PDB file of N, CA and C in Angstrom:
ATOM      1  N   MET A 695       0.477  -1.151  -0.045  1.00  0.00           N
ATOM      2  CA  MET A 695       0.058   0.016   0.047  1.00  0.00           C
ATOM      3  C   MET A 695       0.855   1.328  -0.151  1.00  0.00           C
ATOM      4  N   MET A 696       0.770   2.074  -1.067  1.00  0.00           N
ATOM      5  CA  MET A 696       1.346   3.458  -0.800  1.00  0.00           C
ATOM      6  C   MET A 696       0.861   4.251   0.079  1.00  0.00           C
ATOM      7  N   PRO A 697       1.675   5.061   0.314  1.00  0.00           N
ATOM      8  CA  PRO A 697       1.072   6.250   1.803  1.00  0.00           C
ATOM      9  C   PRO A 697       1.023   7.162   0.925  1.00  0.00           C
ATOM     10  N   TRP A 698      -0.604   7.960   1.639  1.00  0.00           N
ATOM     11  CA  TRP A 698      -0.999   9.146   1.456  1.00  0.00           C
ATOM     12  C   TRP A 698      -0.040  10.195   1.712  1.00  0.00           C
ATOM     13  N   ASN A 699       0.042  10.932   0.460  1.00  0.00           N
ATOM     14  CA  ASN A 699       0.596  12.700   1.285  1.00  0.00           C
ATOM     15  C   ASN A 699      -0.899  13.725   1.374  1.00  0.00           C
ATOM     16  N   GLN A 700      -0.802  14.389   2.599  1.00  0.00           N
ATOM     17  CA  GLN A 700      -1.813  15.054   2.544  1.00  0.00           C
ATOM     18  C   GLN A 700      -1.604  16.136   1.768  1.00  0.00           C
ATOM     19  N   ASN A 701      -2.185  16.981   0.975  1.00  0.00           N
ATOM     20  CA  ASN A 701      -2.035  18.455   0.552  1.00  0.00           C
ATOM     21  C   ASN A 701      -2.961  19.352   1.560  1.00  0.00           C
ATOM     22  N   TYR A 702      -2.340  20.076   2.227  1.00  0.00           N
ATOM     23  CA  TYR A 702      -2.620  21.065   3.198  1.00  0.00           C
ATOM     24  C   TYR A 702      -3.410  22.096   2.927  1.00  0.00           C
ATOM     25  N   ASP A 703      -3.165  22.813   1.617  1.00  0.00           N
ATOM     26  CA  ASP A 703      -3.925  23.743   0.859  1.00  0.00           C
ATOM     27  C   ASP A 703      -4.173  23.234  -0.988  1.00  0.00           C
ATOM     28  N   PRO A 704      -5.265  22.889  -1.182  1.00  0.00           N
ATOM     29  CA  PRO A 704      -5.826  21.905  -2.311  1.00  0.00           C
ATOM     30  C   PRO A 704      -6.430  23.096  -2.972  1.00  0.00           C
ATOM     31  N   LEU A 705      -6.575  23.920  -2.833  1.00  0.00           N
ATOM     32  CA  LEU A 705      -7.400  25.035  -3.497  1.00  0.00           C
ATOM     33  C   LEU A 705      -6.544  26.340  -3.798  1.00  0.00           C
ATOM     34  N   GLY A 706      -5.867  26.375  -2.959  1.00  0.00           N
ATOM     35  CA  GLY A 706      -4.905  27.333  -3.366  1.00  0.00           C
ATOM     36  C   GLY A 706      -4.730  28.572  -2.954  1.00  0.00           C
ATOM     37  N   SER A 707      -5.225  28.564  -1.557  1.00  0.00           N
ATOM     38  CA  SER A 707      -5.568  29.585  -0.814  1.00  0.00           C
ATOM     39  C   SER A 707      -5.748  29.014   0.164  1.00  0.00           C
ATOM     40  N   ILE A 708      -4.937  29.187   1.789  1.00  0.00           N
ATOM     41  CA  ILE A 708      -5.172  28.879   2.927  1.00  0.00           C
ATOM     42  C   ILE A 708      -6.319  28.719   3.554  1.00  0.00           C
ATOM     43  N   LEU A 709      -6.688  29.881   3.630  1.00  0.00           N
ATOM     44  CA  LEU A 709      -7.966  30.242   3.918  1.00  0.00           C
ATOM     45  C   LEU A 709      -9.551  29.976   3.381  1.00  0.00           C
ATOM     46  N   LEU A 710      -9.352  29.604   2.098  1.00  0.00           N
ATOM     47  CA  LEU A 710     -10.236  29.030   1.229  1.00  0.00           C
ATOM     48  C   LEU A 710     -10.149  27.587   2.165  1.00  0.00           C
ATOM     49  N   SER A 711      -8.896  26.763   2.216  1.00  0.00           N
ATOM     50  CA  SER A 711      -8.838  25.390   2.479  1.00  0.00           C
ATOM     51  C   SER A 711      -9.368  25.474   3.747  1.00  0.00           C
ATOM     52  N   ALA A 712      -8.811  26.357   4.649  1.00  0.00           N
ATOM     53  CA  ALA A 712      -9.568  26.186   6.064  1.00  0.00           C
ATOM     54  C   ALA A 712     -10.727  25.831   6.229  1.00  0.00           C
ATOM     55  N   LEU A 713     -11.454  27.141   5.558  1.00  0.00           N
ATOM     56  CA  LEU A 713     -12.853  27.035   5.305  1.00  0.00           C
ATOM     57  C   LEU A 713     -14.063  25.468   5.022  1.00  0.00           C
ATOM     58  N   VAL A 714     -12.967  25.069   3.778  1.00  0.00           N
ATOM     59  CA  VAL A 714     -13.849  23.739   3.487  1.00  0.00           C
ATOM     60  C   VAL A 714     -13.260  22.678   4.181  1.00  0.00           C
ATOM     61  N   ALA A 715     -12.237  22.621   4.933  1.00  0.00           N
ATOM     62  CA  ALA A 715     -12.101  21.528   5.655  1.00  0.00           C
ATOM     63  C   ALA A 715     -13.251  21.846   7.506  1.00  0.00           C
ATOM     64  N   ALA A 716     -13.328  22.988   7.593  1.00  0.00           N
ATOM     65  CA  ALA A 716     -14.556  23.441   8.355  1.00  0.00           C
ATOM     66  C   ALA A 716     -15.780  23.117   8.223  1.00  0.00           C
ATOM     67  N   LEU A 717     -16.169  22.662   6.333  1.00  0.00           N
ATOM     68  CA  LEU A 717     -17.443  22.246   6.447  1.00  0.00           C
ATOM     69  C   LEU A 717     -18.141  21.072   7.907  1.00  0.00           C
ATOM     70  N   PRO A 718     -17.246  19.971   7.789  1.00  0.00           N
ATOM     71  CA  PRO A 718     -17.994  19.247   8.882  1.00  0.00           C
ATOM     72  C   PRO A 718     -18.225  19.507   9.871  1.00  0.00           C
ATOM     73  N   VAL A 719     -17.613  20.240  10.238  1.00  0.00           N
ATOM     74  CA  VAL A 719     -17.624  20.493  11.511  1.00  0.00           C
ATOM     75  C   VAL A 719     -19.144  21.775  11.539  1.00  0.00           C
ATOM     76  N   ALA A 720     -19.059  22.499  10.785  1.00  0.00           N
ATOM     77  CA  ALA A 720     -20.081  23.840  10.648  1.00  0.00           C
ATOM     78  C   ALA A 720     -21.519  22.708  10.494  1.00  0.00           C
ATOM     79  N   THR A 721     -21.239  21.613   9.355  1.00  0.00           N
ATOM     80  CA  THR A 721     -22.728  21.170   9.578  1.00  0.00           C
ATOM     81  C   THR A 721     -23.173  20.617  10.571  1.00  0.00           C
ATOM     82  N   MET A 722     -22.397  19.695  11.416  1.00  0.00           N
ATOM     83  CA  MET A 722     -22.803  19.625  12.611  1.00  0.00           C
ATOM     84  C   MET A 722     -23.426  20.271  13.651  1.00  0.00           C
ATOM     85  N   LEU A 723     -23.086  21.447  13.706  1.00  0.00           N
ATOM     86  CA  LEU A 723     -23.347  22.285  14.464  1.00  0.00           C
ATOM     87  C   LEU A 723     -24.804  22.902  14.147  1.00  0.00           C
ATOM     88  N   VAL A 724     -24.527  23.350  12.776  1.00  0.00           N
ATOM     89  CA  VAL A 724     -25.946  23.918  11.980  1.00  0.00           C
ATOM     90  C   VAL A 724     -27.447  23.373  12.088  1.00  0.00           C
ATOM     91  N   ALA A 725     -26.979  21.846  11.721  1.00  0.00           N
ATOM     92  CA  ALA A 725     -28.058  20.741  12.067  1.00  0.00           C
ATOM     93  C   ALA A 725     -28.487  20.647  13.416  1.00  0.00           C
ATOM     94  N   LEU A 726     -27.626  20.607  14.645  1.00  0.00           N
ATOM     95  CA  LEU A 726     -28.556  20.597  15.740  1.00  0.00           C
ATOM     96  C   LEU A 726     -28.783  21.883  16.449  1.00  0.00           C
ATOM     97  N   ALA A 727     -27.954  22.957  16.079  1.00  0.00           N
ATOM     98  CA  ALA A 727     -28.638  24.117  16.715  1.00  0.00           C
ATOM     99  C   ALA A 727     -29.829  25.299  15.880  1.00  0.00           C
ATOM    100  N   PHE A 728     -29.628  24.977  14.641  1.00  0.00           N
ATOM    101  CA  PHE A 728     -30.447  25.835  13.543  1.00  0.00           C
ATOM    102  C   PHE A 728     -31.923  25.050  13.354  1.00  0.00           C
ATOM    103  N   LEU A 729     -31.364  24.059  12.584  1.00  0.00           N
ATOM    104  CA  LEU A 729     -32.568  22.499  12.129  1.00  0.00           C
ATOM    105  C   LEU A 729     -32.967  21.605  13.083  1.00  0.00           C
ATOM    106  N   HIS A 730     -32.476  21.530  14.361  1.00  0.00           N
ATOM    107  CA  HIS A 730     -32.836  20.996  15.352  1.00  0.00           C
ATOM    108  C   HIS A 730     -32.889  19.201  15.153  1.00  0.00           C
ATOM    109  N   VAL A 731     -31.608  18.614  14.642  1.00  0.00           N
ATOM    110  CA  VAL A 731     -31.906  17.468  14.195  1.00  0.00           C
ATOM    111  C   VAL A 731     -31.525  16.693  15.147  1.00  0.00           C
ATOM    112  N   LYS A 732     -31.821  15.413  15.490  1.00  0.00           N
ATOM    113  CA  LYS A 732     -31.174  14.513  16.496  1.00  0.00           C
ATOM    114  C   LYS A 732     -29.959  14.440  16.123  1.00  0.00           C
ATOM    115  N   ALA A 733     -29.200  14.025  17.275  1.00  0.00           N
ATOM    116  CA  ALA A 733     -27.614  14.748  17.726  1.00  0.00           C
ATOM    117  C   ALA A 733     -27.073  13.050  16.502  1.00  0.00           C
ATOM    118  N   HIS A 734     -27.626  11.944  16.350  1.00  0.00           N
ATOM    119  CA  HIS A 734     -26.644  10.765  15.898  1.00  0.00           C
ATOM    120  C   HIS A 734     -26.934  11.209  14.352  1.00  0.00           C
ATOM    121  N   ILE A 735     -28.255  11.660  13.723  1.00  0.00           N
ATOM    122  CA  ILE A 735     -28.468  12.104  12.308  1.00  0.00           C
ATOM    123  C   ILE A 735     -27.742  13.056  11.836  1.00  0.00           C
ATOM    124  N   ALA A 736     -27.331  14.122  13.089  1.00  0.00           N
ATOM    125  CA  ALA A 736     -26.490  15.228  12.383  1.00  0.00           C
ATOM    126  C   ALA A 736     -25.008  14.452  12.239  1.00  0.00           C
ATOM    127  N   ALA A 737     -24.752  13.815  13.277  1.00  0.00           N
ATOM    128  CA  ALA A 737     -23.392  12.933  13.012  1.00  0.00           C
ATOM    129  C   ALA A 737     -23.125  12.574  11.897  1.00  0.00           C
ATOM    130  N   ILE A 738     -24.377  11.472  11.374  1.00  0.00           N
ATOM    131  CA  ILE A 738     -23.643  11.314   9.884  1.00  0.00           C
ATOM    132  C   ILE A 738     -23.814  12.111   8.953  1.00  0.00           C
ATOM    133  N   ALA A 739     -24.418  12.998   9.187  1.00  0.00           N
ATOM    134  CA  ALA A 739     -24.253  14.295   8.218  1.00  0.00           C
ATOM    135  C   ALA A 739     -23.147  14.993   7.989  1.00  0.00           C
ATOM    136  N   ALA A 740     -22.503  14.991   9.079  1.00  0.00           N
ATOM    137  CA  ALA A 740     -21.353  15.634   9.441  1.00  0.00           C
ATOM    138  C   ALA A 740     -20.431  14.614   8.866  1.00  0.00           C
ATOM    139  N   LEU A 741     -20.703  13.105   9.225  1.00  0.00           N
ATOM    140  CA  LEU A 741     -19.220  12.403   8.447  1.00  0.00           C
ATOM    141  C   LEU A 741     -19.510  11.970   6.948  1.00  0.00           C
ATOM    142  N   ALA A 742     -20.207  12.410   6.402  1.00  0.00           N
ATOM    143  CA  ALA A 742     -20.706  12.247   5.057  1.00  0.00           C
ATOM    144  C   ALA A 742     -19.995  13.158   4.385  1.00  0.00           C
ATOM    145  N   VAL A 743     -20.164  14.927   4.960  1.00  0.00           N
ATOM    146  CA  VAL A 743     -19.816  15.368   4.274  1.00  0.00           C
ATOM    147  C   VAL A 743     -18.320  15.796   4.697  1.00  0.00           C
ATOM    148  N   ALA A 744     -17.686  15.198   5.789  1.00  0.00           N
ATOM    149  CA  ALA A 744     -16.082  14.866   5.782  1.00  0.00           C
ATOM    150  C   ALA A 744     -15.843  14.312   4.692  1.00  0.00           C
ATOM    151  N   PHE A 745     -16.098  12.687   4.226  1.00  0.00           N
ATOM    152  CA  PHE A 745     -16.172  11.739   3.469  1.00  0.00           C
ATOM    153  C   PHE A 745     -15.797  12.717   2.741  1.00  0.00           C
ATOM    154  N   VAL A 746     -16.642  13.617   2.029  1.00  0.00           N
ATOM    155  CA  VAL A 746     -16.944  13.872   0.517  1.00  0.00           C
ATOM    156  C   VAL A 746     -15.755  15.182   0.478  1.00  0.00           C
ATOM    157  N   THR A 747     -15.860  16.207   1.616  1.00  0.00           N
ATOM    158  CA  THR A 747     -14.421  16.923   1.645  1.00  0.00           C
ATOM    159  C   THR A 747     -12.966  16.019   1.804  1.00  0.00           C
ATOM    160  N   ALA A 748     -13.048  15.121   2.247  1.00  0.00           N
ATOM    161  CA  ALA A 748     -11.328  14.137   2.111  1.00  0.00           C
ATOM    162  C   ALA A 748     -11.405  13.648   0.623  1.00  0.00           C
ATOM    163  N   ALA A 749     -12.242  12.880   0.064  1.00  0.00           N
ATOM    164  CA  ALA A 749     -12.214  12.348  -1.122  1.00  0.00           C
ATOM    165  C   ALA A 749     -11.956  13.579  -1.784  1.00  0.00           C
ATOM    166  N   PHE A 750     -13.212  14.233  -2.400  1.00  0.00           N
ATOM    167  CA  PHE A 750     -12.967  15.532  -3.332  1.00  0.00           C
ATOM    168  C   PHE A 750     -12.159  16.502  -3.505  1.00  0.00           C
ATOM    169  N   VAL A 751     -12.032  16.887  -2.044  1.00  0.00           N
ATOM    170  CA  VAL A 751     -11.510  18.594  -2.101  1.00  0.00           C
ATOM    171  C   VAL A 751      -9.883  18.225  -1.874  1.00  0.00           C
ATOM    172  N   PHE A 752      -9.756  17.168  -1.130  1.00  0.00           N
ATOM    173  CA  PHE A 752      -8.279  17.040  -0.454  1.00  0.00           C
ATOM    174  C   PHE A 752      -7.616  15.690  -1.109  1.00  0.00           C
ATOM    175  N   GLY A 753      -8.563  15.198  -2.165  1.00  0.00           N
ATOM    176  CA  GLY A 753      -7.782  13.954  -2.651  1.00  0.00           C
ATOM    177  C   GLY A 753      -7.316  12.782  -2.554  1.00  0.00           C
ATOM    178  N   MET A 754      -8.326  12.205  -1.325  1.00  0.00           N
ATOM    179  CA  MET A 754      -7.779  11.204  -0.277  1.00  0.00           C
ATOM    180  C   MET A 754      -8.411   9.844  -0.903  1.00  0.00           C
ATOM    181  N   PRO A 755      -7.398   8.978  -1.020  1.00  0.00           N
ATOM    182  CA  PRO A 755      -8.484   7.702  -1.869  1.00  0.00           C
ATOM    183  C   PRO A 755      -9.346   7.229  -0.973  1.00  0.00           C
ATOM    184  N   PHE A 756     -10.451   6.867  -1.634  1.00  0.00           N
ATOM    185  CA  PHE A 756     -11.879   6.370  -1.291  1.00  0.00           C
ATOM    186  C   PHE A 756     -11.660   5.320  -0.162  1.00  0.00           C
ATOM    187  N   GLY A 757     -10.496   4.314  -0.320  1.00  0.00           N
ATOM    188  CA  GLY A 757     -10.577   3.047   0.274  1.00  0.00           C
ATOM    189  C   GLY A 757     -10.219   4.080   2.006  1.00  0.00           C
ATOM    190  N   LEU A 758      -8.942   4.574   1.591  1.00  0.00           N
ATOM    191  CA  LEU A 758      -8.337   4.740   2.577  1.00  0.00           C
ATOM    192  C   LEU A 758      -9.302   6.070   3.628  1.00  0.00           C
ATOM    193  N   ALA A 759     -10.093   6.436   3.056  1.00  0.00           N
ATOM    194  CA  ALA A 759     -11.337   7.792   3.522  1.00  0.00           C
ATOM    195  C   ALA A 759     -12.415   6.680   4.450  1.00  0.00           C
ATOM    196  N   ALA A 760     -12.627   5.283   3.644  1.00  0.00           N
ATOM    197  CA  ALA A 760     -13.773   4.758   4.324  1.00  0.00           C
ATOM    198  C   ALA A 760     -13.125   3.991   5.594  1.00  0.00           C
ATOM    199  N   ARG A 761     -11.935   3.807   5.285  1.00  0.00           N
ATOM    200  CA  ARG A 761     -11.278   3.136   6.686  1.00  0.00           C
ATOM    201  C   ARG A 761     -11.035   4.088   7.813  1.00  0.00           C
ATOM    202  N   ALA A 762     -10.868   5.253   7.306  1.00  0.00           N
ATOM    203  CA  ALA A 762     -10.368   6.438   8.699  1.00  0.00           C
ATOM    204  C   ALA A 762     -11.945   6.474   9.381  1.00  0.00           C
ATOM    205  N   ALA A 763     -12.928   6.588   8.216  1.00  0.00           N
ATOM    206  CA  ALA A 763     -14.512   7.150   8.901  1.00  0.00           C
ATOM    207  C   ALA A 763     -14.831   5.284   9.825  1.00  0.00           C
ATOM    208  N   GLY A 764     -14.367   4.514   9.399  1.00  0.00           N
ATOM    209  CA  GLY A 764     -14.886   3.470  10.263  1.00  0.00           C
ATOM    210  C   GLY A 764     -13.631   3.501  11.822  1.00  0.00           C
ATOM    211  N   TYR A 765     -12.489   3.575  11.731  1.00  0.00           N
ATOM    212  CA  TYR A 765     -11.899   3.780  12.735  1.00  0.00           C
ATOM    213  C   TYR A 765     -12.138   4.962  13.889  1.00  0.00           C
ATOM    214  N   GLY A 766     -13.014   5.878  13.178  1.00  0.00           N
ATOM    215  CA  GLY A 766     -13.447   6.809  13.700  1.00  0.00           C
ATOM    216  C   GLY A 766     -14.851   6.500  14.524  1.00  0.00           C
ATOM    217  N   ILE A 767     -15.646   5.747  14.079  1.00  0.00           N
ATOM    218  CA  ILE A 767     -16.900   5.293  14.670  1.00  0.00           C
ATOM    219  C   ILE A 767     -16.394   4.387  15.712  1.00  0.00           C
ATOM    220  N   ALA A 768     -15.216   3.136  15.626  1.00  0.00           N
ATOM    221  CA  ALA A 768     -15.007   2.300  16.558  1.00  0.00           C
ATOM    222  C   ALA A 768     -14.486   3.257  17.598  1.00  0.00           C
ATOM    223  N   TYR A 769     -13.334   4.047  16.930  1.00  0.00           N
ATOM    224  CA  TYR A 769     -12.898   4.605  18.457  1.00  0.00           C
ATOM    225  C   TYR A 769     -13.964   5.648  19.364  1.00  0.00           C
ATOM    226  N   GLY A 770     -14.972   6.556  18.520  1.00  0.00           N
ATOM    227  CA  GLY A 770     -16.260   6.925  19.262  1.00  0.00           C
ATOM    228  C   GLY A 770     -17.169   6.154  20.229  1.00  0.00           C
ATOM    229  N   LEU A 771     -17.574   4.886  19.609  1.00  0.00           N
ATOM    230  CA  LEU A 771     -18.274   3.986  20.318  1.00  0.00           C
ATOM    231  C   LEU A 771     -17.720   2.809  21.338  1.00  0.00           C
ATOM    232  N   PHE A 772     -16.517   2.585  21.160  1.00  0.00           N
ATOM    233  CA  PHE A 772     -15.387   2.225  22.307  1.00  0.00           C
ATOM    234  C   PHE A 772     -15.712   2.870  23.718  1.00  0.00           C
ATOM    235  N   PRO A 773     -15.350   3.999  23.951  1.00  0.00           N
ATOM    236  CA  PRO A 773     -16.043   4.790  25.309  1.00  0.00           C
ATOM    237  C   PRO A 773     -17.441   4.166  25.668  1.00  0.00           C
ATOM    238  N   ILE A 774     -18.305   4.649  24.678  1.00  0.00           N
ATOM    239  CA  ILE A 774     -19.479   4.346  25.139  1.00  0.00           C
ATOM    240  C   ILE A 774     -19.983   3.059  25.675  1.00  0.00           C
ATOM    241  N   GLY A 775     -19.299   2.090  24.527  1.00  0.00           N
ATOM    242  CA  GLY A 775     -19.447   0.735  25.321  1.00  0.00           C
ATOM    243  C   GLY A 775     -18.897   0.638  26.740  1.00  0.00           C
ATOM    244  N   TRP A 776     -17.766   1.024  26.909  1.00  0.00           N
ATOM    245  CA  TRP A 776     -17.017   1.004  27.902  1.00  0.00           C
ATOM    246  C   TRP A 776     -17.687   1.138  29.316  1.00  0.00           C
ATOM    247  N   ILE A 777     -18.192   2.432  28.963  1.00  0.00           N
ATOM    248  CA  ILE A 777     -19.113   2.951  29.989  1.00  0.00           C
ATOM    249  C   ILE A 777     -20.284   2.427  30.257  1.00  0.00           C
ATOM    250  N   VAL A 778     -21.079   1.819  29.322  1.00  0.00           N
ATOM    251  CA  VAL A 778     -22.267   0.873  29.489  1.00  0.00           C
ATOM    252  C   VAL A 778     -21.877  -0.576  30.076  1.00  0.00           C
ATOM    253  N   LEU A 779     -20.530  -1.111  30.060  1.00  0.00           N
ATOM    254  CA  LEU A 779     -20.448  -2.308  31.012  1.00  0.00           C
ATOM    255  C   LEU A 779     -20.304  -1.988  32.141  1.00  0.00           C
ATOM    256  N   ASN A 780     -19.146  -0.612  32.338  1.00  0.00           N
ATOM    257  CA  ASN A 780     -18.742  -0.383  33.532  1.00  0.00           C
ATOM    258  C   ASN A 780     -20.730  -0.336  34.875  1.00  0.00           C
ATOM    259  N   ILE A 781     -21.384   0.473  33.819  1.00  0.00           N
ATOM    260  CA  ILE A 781     -22.651   0.520  34.183  1.00  0.00           C
ATOM    261  C   ILE A 781     -23.011  -0.856  34.787  1.00  0.00           C
ATOM    262  N   ILE A 782     -23.124  -1.620  33.952  1.00  0.00           N
ATOM    263  CA  ILE A 782     -24.045  -3.292  34.108  1.00  0.00           C
ATOM    264  C   ILE A 782     -23.268  -3.841  35.163  1.00  0.00           C
ATOM    265  N   PHE A 783     -22.115  -3.649  35.106  1.00  0.00           N
ATOM    266  CA  PHE A 783     -21.360  -4.305  36.797  1.00  0.00           C
ATOM    267  C   PHE A 783     -21.632  -3.504  37.832  1.00  0.00           C
ATOM    268  N   LEU A 784     -22.097  -2.588  37.756  1.00  0.00           N
ATOM    269  CA  LEU A 784     -22.386  -1.513  38.960  1.00  0.00           C
ATOM    270  C   LEU A 784     -23.868  -2.252  39.679  1.00  0.00           C
TER     271      LEU A 784
END
């Protein structure tokens, strides 16, 4: 597997690239604060925006983006499962 070198300024302007990189966070905040969407739906929407941004704007390979999304999901669910397990034993 070839390593992927991230381009931090794919749009030629550091400000524009930073604004595009902030789209997933903005999607989550707007969905929660203004659209009153449930948290898990807002998180899925932000994940979709992050995947599209990474793949199409920053040039991340689709397989690598999918694996990164899967790792992020597992990394987020593990602490929740750990807390639930401790509550069961309490």
